[in-house]
Short mmCIF file of C-alpha atoms and ligand atoms in Angstrom, two decimals:
data_model
loop_
_atom_site.label_atom_id
_atom_site.label_comp_id
_atom_site.label_asym_id
_atom_site.label_seq_id
_atom_site.Cartn_x
_atom_site.Cartn_y
_atom_site.Cartn_z
CA MET A 1 16.23 12.00 -18.84
CA ASN A 2 12.46 12.37 -18.98
CA PHE A 3 10.29 9.51 -20.14
CA ALA A 4 6.59 8.91 -20.72
CA VAL A 5 4.40 5.85 -20.26
CA PHE A 6 1.52 5.33 -22.69
CA CYS A 7 -1.37 3.18 -21.48
CA SER A 8 -5.05 2.48 -22.01
CA GLY A 9 -6.19 0.18 -19.26
CA HIS A 10 -5.52 -1.17 -15.82
CA GLY A 11 -1.97 0.10 -15.61
CA THR A 12 -0.28 -2.59 -13.52
CA ASN A 13 2.91 -2.05 -15.53
CA LEU A 14 2.59 1.69 -15.02
CA GLN A 15 2.34 1.01 -11.29
CA ALA A 16 5.44 -1.20 -11.36
CA ILE A 17 7.32 1.59 -13.14
CA ILE A 18 6.08 4.21 -10.66
CA ASP A 19 7.15 1.98 -7.76
CA ALA A 20 10.56 1.27 -9.29
CA ALA A 21 11.15 4.98 -9.83
CA LYS A 22 10.21 5.66 -6.20
CA LYS A 23 12.72 3.05 -5.06
CA ARG A 24 15.34 4.65 -7.35
CA ARG A 25 15.55 1.54 -9.49
CA ILE A 26 14.80 3.84 -12.41
CA SER A 27 16.96 6.92 -12.51
CA ALA A 28 15.02 8.61 -15.33
CA LYS A 29 12.04 10.82 -14.50
CA LEU A 30 8.54 9.62 -15.31
CA ALA A 31 7.38 13.04 -16.51
CA LEU A 32 4.14 12.17 -18.31
CA VAL A 33 1.48 9.50 -18.66
CA VAL A 34 -0.35 9.49 -21.98
CA CYS A 35 -3.69 7.74 -22.08
CA ASP A 36 -6.46 7.42 -24.66
CA ASN A 37 -9.23 6.81 -22.16
CA PRO A 38 -10.04 9.18 -19.27
CA ARG A 39 -11.76 6.35 -17.36
CA ALA A 40 -8.77 3.99 -17.44
CA TYR A 41 -7.60 2.92 -14.01
CA ALA A 42 -4.09 3.86 -15.10
CA VAL A 43 -5.17 7.52 -14.95
CA LYS A 44 -6.00 7.09 -11.26
CA ARG A 45 -2.66 5.47 -10.57
CA ALA A 46 -0.82 8.35 -12.25
CA GLY A 47 -2.90 10.90 -10.36
CA ARG A 48 -2.17 9.21 -7.03
CA ALA A 49 1.54 9.33 -7.79
CA GLY A 50 1.35 12.99 -8.81
CA ILE A 51 2.39 12.35 -12.39
CA PRO A 52 0.92 14.62 -15.08
CA VAL A 53 -1.56 12.82 -17.34
CA ALA A 54 -2.41 13.84 -20.89
CA ILE A 55 -5.55 12.32 -22.39
CA PHE A 56 -5.73 11.98 -26.14
CA GLY A 57 -9.04 10.34 -26.98
CA PRO A 58 -9.56 9.35 -30.60
CA LYS A 59 -12.95 11.05 -30.64
CA ASP A 60 -11.38 14.40 -29.76
CA PHE A 61 -9.40 14.55 -33.00
CA PRO A 62 -10.51 14.51 -36.63
CA SER A 63 -7.80 12.00 -37.57
CA LYS A 64 -5.04 9.82 -36.20
CA LYS A 65 -2.55 12.17 -37.82
CA GLU A 66 -3.85 15.11 -35.81
CA LEU A 67 -4.03 13.08 -32.60
CA GLU A 68 -0.43 12.02 -32.99
CA ALA A 69 0.63 15.58 -33.85
CA ALA A 70 -0.90 16.71 -30.55
CA VAL A 71 0.88 13.90 -28.70
CA VAL A 72 4.20 14.88 -30.30
CA ARG A 73 3.71 18.51 -29.20
CA GLU A 74 3.02 17.38 -25.63
CA LEU A 75 6.07 15.11 -25.62
CA GLY A 76 8.15 18.03 -26.85
CA ARG A 77 6.83 20.30 -24.10
CA GLU A 78 7.81 17.73 -21.47
CA ASN A 79 11.15 17.04 -23.14
CA ILE A 80 10.40 13.31 -23.37
CA LYS A 81 13.31 11.22 -24.62
CA LEU A 82 11.83 7.75 -24.17
CA ILE A 83 8.32 6.33 -24.54
CA ALA A 84 7.30 3.12 -22.76
CA LEU A 85 4.12 1.58 -24.13
CA ALA A 86 2.34 -0.34 -21.38
CA GLY A 87 -0.92 -1.74 -22.63
CA TYR A 88 -1.50 1.19 -25.00
CA MET A 89 -4.23 -0.08 -27.30
CA ARG A 90 -3.47 2.10 -30.34
CA ILE A 91 -1.06 1.28 -33.10
CA LEU A 92 1.37 4.13 -33.66
CA SER A 93 1.77 5.34 -37.23
CA GLY A 94 4.95 4.76 -39.21
CA ASN A 95 5.69 8.48 -39.02
CA PHE A 96 5.44 8.52 -35.25
CA VAL A 97 7.66 5.45 -34.94
CA LYS A 98 10.22 7.02 -37.28
CA ARG A 99 10.29 10.22 -35.26
CA TYR A 100 11.07 8.27 -32.09
CA ARG A 101 13.15 5.54 -33.74
CA ASN A 102 14.76 3.32 -31.08
CA ARG A 103 13.19 5.44 -28.37
CA ILE A 104 9.88 3.55 -27.99
CA LEU A 105 9.69 0.39 -25.88
CA ASN A 106 6.83 -2.07 -25.59
CA ILE A 107 6.06 -4.95 -23.27
CA HIS A 108 4.38 -8.04 -24.66
CA PRO A 109 2.96 -10.94 -22.62
CA ALA A 110 4.73 -13.76 -24.50
CA LEU A 111 8.17 -14.81 -25.65
CA LEU A 112 8.26 -13.04 -29.02
CA PRO A 113 8.16 -13.95 -31.83
CA ALA A 114 5.67 -16.45 -30.42
CA PHE A 115 2.10 -15.29 -29.90
CA LYS A 116 2.11 -11.81 -31.35
CA GLY A 117 -1.09 -9.80 -31.15
CA GLY A 118 -3.68 -8.97 -28.57
CA GLN A 119 -4.48 -12.44 -27.21
CA ALA A 120 -1.06 -13.77 -26.36
CA ILE A 121 -2.06 -15.38 -23.06
CA LYS A 122 -5.08 -17.14 -24.52
CA ASP A 123 -3.07 -18.19 -27.57
CA ALA A 124 -0.30 -19.70 -25.43
CA ILE A 125 -2.80 -21.76 -23.43
CA GLN A 126 -4.61 -22.89 -26.55
CA TYR A 127 -1.39 -23.86 -28.30
CA GLY A 128 -0.33 -25.93 -25.31
CA VAL A 129 3.16 -24.53 -24.83
CA LYS A 130 4.89 -25.49 -21.58
CA ILE A 131 6.82 -22.25 -21.26
CA THR A 132 5.82 -18.69 -22.04
CA GLY A 133 6.84 -15.32 -20.64
CA ALA A 134 7.26 -11.64 -21.32
CA THR A 135 9.28 -9.58 -23.78
CA VAL A 136 10.42 -5.97 -23.76
CA HIS A 137 11.30 -4.81 -27.26
CA PHE A 138 11.87 -1.69 -29.30
CA VAL A 139 8.87 -0.66 -31.36
CA THR A 140 9.19 -0.70 -35.12
CA GLU A 141 6.62 -0.18 -37.86
CA ASP A 142 5.62 -3.86 -37.67
CA VAL A 143 3.54 -4.76 -34.61
CA ASP A 144 5.31 -6.89 -31.95
CA ALA A 145 8.30 -7.37 -34.23
CA GLY A 146 11.02 -4.96 -33.05
CA PRO A 147 14.44 -5.89 -31.63
CA VAL A 148 14.20 -7.73 -28.31
CA ILE A 149 15.71 -6.07 -25.24
CA LEU A 150 14.84 -8.39 -22.32
CA GLN A 151 12.81 -11.57 -21.93
CA ALA A 152 11.78 -13.65 -18.96
CA ALA A 153 10.11 -17.06 -18.96
CA CYS A 154 7.65 -18.92 -16.77
CA PRO A 155 5.91 -22.30 -16.93
CA VAL A 156 2.41 -22.87 -18.23
CA LYS A 157 0.79 -25.28 -15.76
CA ASN A 158 -1.72 -28.00 -16.56
CA ASN A 159 -4.53 -26.30 -14.70
CA ASP A 160 -3.79 -22.74 -15.85
CA ASN A 161 -6.54 -20.51 -17.15
CA GLU A 162 -6.10 -17.05 -18.63
CA LYS A 163 -6.33 -15.41 -15.24
CA THR A 164 -3.72 -17.56 -13.50
CA LEU A 165 -1.29 -17.43 -16.40
CA LEU A 166 -1.72 -13.67 -16.82
CA ALA A 167 -0.89 -13.20 -13.13
CA ARG A 168 2.33 -15.19 -13.55
CA VAL A 169 3.31 -13.31 -16.70
CA HIS A 170 2.52 -9.96 -15.07
CA LYS A 171 5.03 -10.72 -12.32
CA LEU A 172 7.71 -11.09 -14.97
CA GLU A 173 6.59 -7.95 -16.77
CA HIS A 174 6.68 -5.88 -13.61
CA LYS A 175 10.28 -6.94 -13.08
CA ILE A 176 11.77 -6.68 -16.56
CA TYR A 177 10.04 -3.50 -17.76
CA PRO A 178 11.58 -1.22 -15.12
CA GLU A 179 14.91 -2.98 -15.73
CA ALA A 180 14.75 -2.29 -19.45
CA ILE A 181 13.84 1.36 -18.88
CA GLU A 182 16.80 1.75 -16.56
CA LEU A 183 19.14 0.11 -19.08
CA PHE A 184 17.94 2.59 -21.69
CA ALA A 185 18.27 5.53 -19.30
CA ARG A 186 21.86 4.57 -18.53
CA GLY A 187 22.72 4.35 -22.22
CA LYS A 188 23.37 0.62 -21.99
CA LEU A 189 21.31 -0.49 -25.01
CA LYS A 190 22.80 -0.57 -28.47
CA VAL A 191 20.70 -1.66 -31.42
CA ALA A 192 22.64 -3.59 -34.03
CA GLY A 193 20.19 -4.74 -36.68
CA ARG A 194 17.75 -7.13 -35.03
CA ARG A 195 19.98 -7.53 -32.03
CA VAL A 196 20.06 -5.36 -28.93
CA ILE A 197 23.45 -5.40 -27.25
CA VAL A 198 23.18 -4.82 -23.50
CA LYS A 199 26.48 -3.15 -22.63
C1 GRF B 201 0.37 -6.23 -20.38
O1 GRF B 201 0.11 -7.58 -20.17
C2 GRF B 201 1.29 -6.01 -21.54
O2 GRF B 201 2.10 -7.11 -21.82
C3 GRF B 201 0.37 -5.76 -22.70
O3 GRF B 201 -0.73 -5.09 -22.14
C4 GRF B 201 -0.88 -5.46 -20.78
C5 GRF B 201 -1.06 -4.20 -19.99
O4 GRF B 201 -1.43 -4.49 -18.68
N1 GRF B 201 1.04 -5.02 -23.74
P1 GRF B 201 -1.44 -3.35 -17.59
O5 GRF B 201 -2.40 -2.26 -18.07
O6 GRF B 201 -0.05 -2.84 -17.43
O7 GRF B 201 -1.95 -4.01 -16.36
#
């Protein structure tokens, strides 16, 4: 099974996925990296690993609809059966999500449904929670709201700042994201309403 990773930034999750695939902890083939920014460090990581990169910058397309149509064509060419969003900073349209229903994963740096949105680490510190973590979930039309596949937790320490907490959460992400991709690849995930049964 071929899968793609979509990213926009630093790509530490992409790297964890590349490394897991190399160690055969992911049996599916990472066939494509999709990125919206040619200068993202993730592009370098993909290049180093010899993985094809497709750049779809918003400025290169007259509309989101046309950008997504181009992405869909590329995914078709590469026979992509699963998409893993890893810090991809664009919200996919309802049509795109429908087309890949239950075949798009996302990783979020909190224990959903707590701290949805783009500032989950900061929000967790500000709220004062003692435990936070990471969540892999299926993507639905509502942001950060799809059925949960895997979660892992870590403490929030008294002297944490965004950097220290992000580092701890990243460790969890880098472990559970490859695991979730492998579960999908082996056909072990069954979505039953809001619940994901891991077979
Ligand atoms: C991760 O923290 C992930 O939870 C969020 O975006 C971040 C991406 O980081 N969705 P990286 O580019 O994988 O380092």
